[in-house]
PDB file of C-alpha atoms in Angstrom:
ATOM      1  CA  MET A   1      26.046  29.257-117.085  1.00 48.00           C
ATOM      2  CA  ILE A   2      27.001  32.837-117.864  1.00 53.00           C
ATOM      3  CA  SER A   3      30.263  33.331-119.710  1.00 50.00           C
ATOM      4  CA  LEU A   4      32.118  36.580-119.408  1.00 51.00           C
ATOM      5  CA  PRO A   5      34.155  38.004-122.272  1.00 55.00           C
ATOM      6  CA  ASN A   6      37.912  37.385-122.269  1.00 57.00           C
ATOM      7  CA  GLN A   7      37.598  34.552-119.754  1.00 53.00           C
ATOM      8  CA  PRO A   8      39.234  31.210-120.600  1.00 55.00           C
ATOM      9  CA  LYS A   9      37.019  28.166-120.917  1.00 59.00           C
ATOM     10  CA  PRO A  10      37.622  25.309-118.477  1.00 54.00           C
ATOM     11  CA  SER A  11      40.156  22.819-119.709  1.00 55.00           C
ATOM     12  CA  ALA A  12      39.366  19.111-119.666  1.00 56.00           C
ATOM     13  CA  LYS A  13      43.048  18.496-118.989  1.00 55.00           C
ATOM     14  CA  ARG A  14      42.976  20.756-115.891  1.00 51.00           C
ATOM     15  CA  ASN A  15      39.920  18.969-114.470  1.00 50.00           C
ATOM     16  CA  HIS A  16      41.686  15.642-114.981  1.00 50.00           C
ATOM     17  CA  ALA A  17      44.823  16.889-113.192  1.00 48.00           C
ATOM     18  CA  ARG A  18      43.056  17.901-109.990  1.00 51.00           C
ATOM     19  CA  PRO A  19      42.129  14.381-108.814  1.00 52.00           C
ATOM     20  CA  TRP A  20      45.688  13.245-109.518  1.00 48.00           C
ATOM     21  CA  ILE A  21      47.172  16.064-107.403  1.00 47.00           C
ATOM     22  CA  HIS A  22      44.646  15.359-104.656  1.00 45.00           C
ATOM     23  CA  HIS A  23      45.628  11.665-104.729  1.00 45.00           C
ATOM     24  CA  VAL A  24      49.365  12.458-104.519  1.00 43.00           C
ATOM     25  CA  LEU A  25      48.840  14.795-101.549  1.00 41.00           C
ATOM     26  CA  TRP A  26      46.665  12.246 -99.774  1.00 42.00           C
ATOM     27  CA  VAL A  27      49.201   9.415-100.245  1.00 40.00           C
ATOM     28  CA  SER A  28      52.116  11.601 -99.119  1.00 42.00           C
ATOM     29  CA  THR A  29      50.136  12.527 -96.010  1.00 40.00           C
ATOM     30  CA  LEU A  30      49.749   8.838 -95.174  1.00 37.00           C
ATOM     31  CA  PHE A  31      53.512   8.355 -95.359  1.00 39.00           C
ATOM     32  CA  TRP A  32      54.526  11.522 -93.494  1.00 40.00           C
ATOM     33  CA  ALA A  33      51.874  11.540 -90.734  1.00 37.00           C
ATOM     34  CA  PRO A  34      53.368   8.577 -88.803  1.00 37.00           C
ATOM     35  CA  ALA A  35      56.840  10.131 -88.954  1.00 36.00           C
ATOM     36  CA  TRP A  36      55.487  13.470 -87.740  1.00 32.00           C
ATOM     37  CA  SER A  37      53.564  11.901 -84.845  1.00 35.00           C
ATOM     38  CA  VAL A  38      56.642   9.972 -83.702  1.00 34.00           C
ATOM     39  CA  THR A  39      58.596  13.218 -83.401  1.00 36.00           C
ATOM     40  CA  GLN A  40      56.017  14.854 -81.113  1.00 39.00           C
ATOM     41  CA  PRO A  41      57.237  14.987 -77.505  1.00 44.00           C
ATOM     42  CA  ALA A  42      55.727  12.417 -75.181  1.00 53.00           C
ATOM     43  CA  GLY A  43      54.433  13.451 -71.814  1.00 67.00           C
ATOM     44  CA  CYS A  44      53.218  16.816 -70.733  1.00 79.00           C
ATOM     45  CA  GLY A  45      55.173  18.927 -73.186  1.00 77.00           C
ATOM     46  CA  ARG A  46      53.859  22.270 -74.316  1.00 85.00           C
ATOM     47  CA  VAL A  47      50.552  22.037 -72.425  1.00 89.00           C
ATOM     48  CA  CYS A  48      52.241  21.875 -69.023  1.00 88.00           C
ATOM     49  CA  GLU A  49      54.789  24.547 -69.935  1.00 89.00           C
ATOM     50  CA  LEU A  50      52.008  26.858 -71.116  1.00 92.00           C
ATOM     51  CA  TYR A  51      49.874  26.235 -68.027  1.00 93.00           C
ATOM     52  CA  GLY A  52      52.859  26.857 -65.751  1.00 90.00           C
ATOM     53  CA  ASP A  53      53.599  30.130 -67.562  1.00 92.00           C
ATOM     54  CA  LEU A  54      49.963  31.274 -67.368  1.00 94.00           C
ATOM     55  CA  LEU A  55      49.780  31.064 -63.564  1.00 94.00           C
ATOM     56  CA  MET A  56      49.672  34.592 -62.108  1.00 94.00           C
ATOM     57  CA  ALA A  57      49.549  36.009 -65.652  1.00 95.00           C
ATOM     58  CA  PRO A  58      46.903  38.614 -66.563  1.00 96.00           C
ATOM     59  CA  GLU A  59      43.617  37.218 -67.845  1.00 95.00           C
ATOM     60  CA  ARG A  60      44.223  38.881 -71.235  1.00 95.00           C
ATOM     61  CA  ASP A  61      47.384  36.746 -71.656  1.00 95.00           C
ATOM     62  CA  LEU A  62      45.265  33.641 -71.119  1.00 94.00           C
ATOM     63  CA  ILE A  63      42.753  34.807 -73.726  1.00 93.00           C
ATOM     64  CA  GLY A  64      45.533  35.518 -76.219  1.00 92.00           C
ATOM     65  CA  SER A  65      47.383  32.233 -75.617  1.00 92.00           C
ATOM     66  CA  ILE A  66      44.679  29.626 -76.243  1.00 92.00           C
ATOM     67  CA  ARG A  67      42.539  29.808 -79.370  1.00 91.00           C
ATOM     68  CA  THR A  68      40.062  27.142 -78.207  1.00 93.00           C
ATOM     69  CA  LEU A  69      39.218  28.964 -74.978  1.00 95.00           C
ATOM     70  CA  GLU A  70      35.517  29.311 -74.113  1.00 96.00           C
ATOM     71  CA  LYS A  71      34.029  31.794 -71.649  1.00 95.00           C
ATOM     72  CA  VAL A  72      31.779  30.226 -69.019  1.00 94.00           C
ATOM     73  CA  ALA A  73      28.265  31.675 -68.774  1.00 94.00           C
ATOM     74  CA  LYS A  74      28.147  31.114 -64.998  1.00 95.00           C
ATOM     75  CA  PRO A  75      31.662  31.030 -63.489  1.00 94.00           C
ATOM     76  CA  ALA A  76      32.369  28.241 -61.010  1.00 93.00           C
ATOM     77  CA  VAL A  77      33.375  29.282 -57.494  1.00 95.00           C
ATOM     78  CA  GLY A  78      36.879  28.046 -56.747  1.00 94.00           C
ATOM     79  CA  PRO A  79      39.200  28.071 -53.748  1.00 92.00           C
ATOM     80  CA  ARG A  80      40.276  31.397 -52.209  1.00 91.00           C
ATOM     81  CA  ASN A  81      37.439  33.323 -53.905  1.00 93.00           C
ATOM     82  CA  THR A  82      38.628  32.512 -57.416  1.00 95.00           C
ATOM     83  CA  ARG A  83      36.178  32.131 -60.297  1.00 96.00           C
ATOM     84  CA  GLY A  84      36.404  29.520 -63.046  1.00 96.00           C
ATOM     85  CA  ARG A  85      35.708  31.912 -65.916  1.00 96.00           C
ATOM     86  CA  TRP A  86      37.324  30.096 -68.842  1.00 97.00           C
ATOM     87  CA  ILE A  87      37.424  26.488 -70.078  1.00 96.00           C
ATOM     88  CA  GLN A  88      39.430  24.604 -72.664  1.00 96.00           C
ATOM     89  CA  ARG A  89      38.118  21.263 -73.869  1.00 94.00           C
ATOM     90  CA  ASP A  90      40.232  18.251 -74.793  1.00 92.00           C
ATOM     91  CA  ALA A  91      43.677  19.336 -73.610  1.00 92.00           C
ATOM     92  CA  TYR A  92      46.151  16.451 -73.682  1.00 91.00           C
ATOM     93  CA  ILE A  93      48.535  15.369 -70.964  1.00 91.00           C
ATOM     94  CA  GLY A  94      50.281  12.335 -72.371  1.00 88.00           C
ATOM     95  CA  THR A  95      47.580  10.260 -74.043  1.00 88.00           C
ATOM     96  CA  GLU A  96      44.746  11.418 -71.792  1.00 91.00           C
ATOM     97  CA  THR A  97      42.272  14.194 -72.600  1.00 93.00           C
ATOM     98  CA  PHE A  98      41.098  16.675 -70.009  1.00 95.00           C
ATOM     99  CA  ASP A  99      38.652  19.558 -69.767  1.00 96.00           C
ATOM    100  CA  THR A 100      40.510  22.510 -68.250  1.00 96.00           C
ATOM    101  CA  THR A 101      39.049  25.278 -66.077  1.00 97.00           C
ATOM    102  CA  PHE A 102      41.039  28.472 -65.524  1.00 97.00           C
ATOM    103  CA  TYR A 103      40.334  30.190 -62.189  1.00 97.00           C
ATOM    104  CA  VAL A 104      40.823  33.952 -62.090  1.00 97.00           C
ATOM    105  CA  LYS A 105      40.966  36.444 -59.208  1.00 96.00           C
ATOM    106  CA  SER A 106      41.805  40.159 -59.437  1.00 95.00           C
ATOM    107  CA  GLY A 107      42.429  39.779 -63.172  1.00 95.00           C
ATOM    108  CA  LEU A 108      45.147  37.116 -62.693  1.00 96.00           C
ATOM    109  CA  VAL A 109      45.068  33.373 -63.429  1.00 96.00           C
ATOM    110  CA  GLN A 110      45.385  31.827 -59.952  1.00 95.00           C
ATOM    111  CA  ARG A 111      44.625  28.140 -60.518  1.00 96.00           C
ATOM    112  CA  ILE A 112      44.216  25.706 -63.417  1.00 97.00           C
ATOM    113  CA  GLU A 113      42.196  22.507 -62.931  1.00 97.00           C
ATOM    114  CA  LEU A 114      41.939  19.653 -65.410  1.00 96.00           C
ATOM    115  CA  VAL A 115      39.321  16.878 -65.164  1.00 96.00           C
ATOM    116  CA  SER A 116      39.751  13.683 -67.181  1.00 95.00           C
ATOM    117  CA  ASN A 117      37.322  12.855 -69.999  1.00 93.00           C
ATOM    118  CA  ALA A 118      37.958   9.106 -69.660  1.00 93.00           C
ATOM    119  CA  PRO A 119      34.947   6.784 -69.394  1.00 93.00           C
ATOM    120  CA  ASP A 120      34.071   5.456 -65.931  1.00 93.00           C
ATOM    121  CA  ALA A 121      35.461   1.964 -66.648  1.00 93.00           C
ATOM    122  CA  GLN A 122      38.862   3.377 -67.655  1.00 93.00           C
ATOM    123  CA  CYS A 123      38.912   5.629 -64.606  1.00 93.00           C
ATOM    124  CA  ARG A 124      38.171   2.695 -62.285  1.00 92.00           C
ATOM    125  CA  ALA A 125      40.992   0.754 -63.961  1.00 93.00           C
ATOM    126  CA  ARG A 126      43.168   3.787 -63.076  1.00 93.00           C
ATOM    127  CA  THR A 127      44.323   4.233 -66.673  1.00 93.00           C
ATOM    128  CA  PRO A 128      44.086   8.056 -66.726  1.00 94.00           C
ATOM    129  CA  TRP A 129      45.697   8.190 -63.276  1.00 93.00           C
ATOM    130  CA  SER A 130      48.765   6.118 -64.216  1.00 93.00           C
ATOM    131  CA  ASP A 131      49.149   7.654 -67.716  1.00 93.00           C
ATOM    132  CA  THR A 132      48.970  11.188 -66.311  1.00 92.00           C
ATOM    133  CA  ILE A 133      51.513  10.433 -63.591  1.00 91.00           C
ATOM    134  CA  ALA A 134      53.872   8.938 -66.193  1.00 91.00           C
ATOM    135  CA  ALA A 135      53.521  12.051 -68.382  1.00 91.00           C
ATOM    136  CA  LEU A 136      54.125  14.411 -65.458  1.00 90.00           C
ATOM    137  CA  GLU A 137      57.135  12.388 -64.266  1.00 88.00           C
ATOM    138  CA  ALA A 138      58.615  12.716 -67.758  1.00 87.00           C
ATOM    139  CA  TRP A 139      58.157  16.489 -67.409  1.00 85.00           C
ATOM    140  CA  GLN A 140      58.969  17.136 -63.697  1.00 83.00           C
ATOM    141  CA  GLY A 141      60.793  14.003 -62.532  1.00 83.00           C
ATOM    142  CA  LYS A 142      59.721  11.663 -59.742  1.00 82.00           C
ATOM    143  CA  GLN A 143      56.859  12.953 -57.599  1.00 71.00           C
ATOM    144  CA  ALA A 144      57.716  14.611 -54.309  1.00 72.00           C
ATOM    145  CA  THR A 145      54.837  13.392 -52.160  1.00 80.00           C
ATOM    146  CA  ASN A 146      51.946  11.005 -52.424  1.00 83.00           C
ATOM    147  CA  GLY A 147      49.100   9.833 -50.256  1.00 86.00           C
ATOM    148  CA  GLN A 148      46.261   7.333 -50.248  1.00 87.00           C
ATOM    149  CA  PHE A 149      43.074   6.815 -48.271  1.00 88.00           C
ATOM    150  CA  ASP A 150      41.171   3.566 -48.862  1.00 85.00           C
ATOM    151  CA  THR A 151      38.030   2.479 -47.009  1.00 84.00           C
ATOM    152  CA  GLY A 152      37.106  -0.379 -49.345  1.00 81.00           C
ATOM    153  CA  ASN A 153      34.116   1.453 -50.846  1.00 85.00           C
ATOM    154  CA  SER A 154      36.043   4.613 -51.578  1.00 92.00           C
ATOM    155  CA  VAL A 155      39.593   5.441 -52.623  1.00 92.00           C
ATOM    156  CA  GLN A 156      41.247   8.862 -52.524  1.00 94.00           C
ATOM    157  CA  GLN A 157      44.768   9.132 -53.887  1.00 93.00           C
ATOM    158  CA  SER A 158      47.034  12.090 -54.603  1.00 94.00           C
ATOM    159  CA  VAL A 159      50.485  12.782 -56.003  1.00 94.00           C
ATOM    160  CA  GLN A 160      52.249  16.151 -55.917  1.00 92.00           C
ATOM    161  CA  TRP A 161      55.253  17.804 -57.548  1.00 91.00           C
ATOM    162  CA  ALA A 162      56.629  21.033 -56.096  1.00 86.00           C
ATOM    163  CA  SER A 163      59.213  23.325 -57.624  1.00 80.00           C
ATOM    164  CA  ASP A 164      60.371  26.837 -56.792  1.00 75.00           C
ATOM    165  CA  ASN A 165      57.258  28.483 -58.192  1.00 84.00           C
ATOM    166  CA  LEU A 166      54.842  25.723 -59.256  1.00 89.00           C
ATOM    167  CA  ASP A 167      52.810  23.001 -57.566  1.00 92.00           C
ATOM    168  CA  VAL A 168      51.233  20.276 -59.693  1.00 93.00           C
ATOM    169  CA  SER A 169      48.903  17.756 -58.064  1.00 94.00           C
ATOM    170  CA  VAL A 170      47.037  14.742 -59.458  1.00 94.00           C
ATOM    171  CA  TYR A 171      43.970  13.452 -57.619  1.00 96.00           C
ATOM    172  CA  LEU A 172      42.082  10.182 -58.015  1.00 95.00           C
ATOM    173  CA  SER A 173      38.672   9.726 -56.415  1.00 95.00           C
ATOM    174  CA  ILE A 174      36.783   6.434 -56.690  1.00 94.00           C
ATOM    175  CA  THR A 175      33.422   5.927 -54.975  1.00 93.00           C
ATOM    176  CA  GLU A 176      30.554   3.541 -55.703  1.00 91.00           C
ATOM    177  CA  ALA A 177      28.769   6.307 -57.622  1.00 92.00           C
ATOM    178  CA  ALA A 178      31.595   8.007 -59.520  1.00 93.00           C
ATOM    179  CA  CYS A 179      35.245   8.047 -60.492  1.00 94.00           C
ATOM    180  CA  SER A 180      37.375  11.042 -61.446  1.00 95.00           C
ATOM    181  CA  THR A 181      40.971  11.945 -62.177  1.00 95.00           C
ATOM    182  CA  ALA A 182      41.973  15.602 -61.821  1.00 96.00           C
ATOM    183  CA  VAL A 183      45.168  17.633 -62.213  1.00 96.00           C
ATOM    184  CA  VAL A 184      45.731  21.008 -60.510  1.00 96.00           C
ATOM    185  CA  PHE A 185      48.346  23.630 -61.398  1.00 95.00           C
ATOM    186  CA  LYS A 186      48.902  26.444 -58.891  1.00 94.00           C
ATOM    187  CA  LYS A 187      51.687  28.733 -57.762  1.00 89.00           C
ATOM    188  CA  HIS A 188      53.851  27.295 -55.011  1.00 80.00           C
ATOM    189  CA  ASP A 189      52.999  28.771 -51.606  1.00 73.00           C
ATOM    190  CA  ALA A 190      56.292  28.863 -49.749  1.00 64.00           C
ATOM    191  CA  LYS A 191      55.702  29.894 -46.147  1.00 61.00           C
ATOM    192  CA  ASP A 192      58.389  30.438 -43.617  1.00 54.00           C
ATOM    193  CA  ALA A 193      57.989  29.721 -39.916  1.00 53.00           C
ATOM    194  CA  SER A 194      56.917  33.299 -39.109  1.00 58.00           C
ATOM    195  CA  GLU A 195      53.749  32.862 -41.219  1.00 52.00           C
ATOM    196  CA  LEU A 196      52.572  29.716 -39.407  1.00 51.00           C
TER     197      LEU A 196
END
């Protein structure tokens, strides 16, 4: 060890104090963490608000809003010639985790799709489906429309909320080979009779 002039030597008392401080901080964290987690809003909360605000926003706003955003090497082709250029892993809606893909066209975020990370057994038990619907109902109120198609071997179910400027849909697909729960955020397309 090289000692420099005019530098104090380590104190045995200081080294003894560090574990004590570490212990106090650790114990206080145990007591405060449950109280903090109880105060967090249940349901969709900030994730849904952020996703709703990002629709039709410039791509640079998306990049600046989410620190955990990852650029996709090969963008996925989405509806209406959009490209899934960005992903966010492990976004929470209620208690469920989702991988999120942000679809961009003409430099604007056009569509946001979330796919559940739940294991196949949980998906088939419809746990992500029911938990996500409960979280979205806490955020948007009772769903506006729903539909179901069941052939015995395959089930397709959907629920949708529509507001003045936002459509949120939840889709459940169960086949013999796979099961998935997805959530889609997109701008509300209000068409009048002259456009039909």
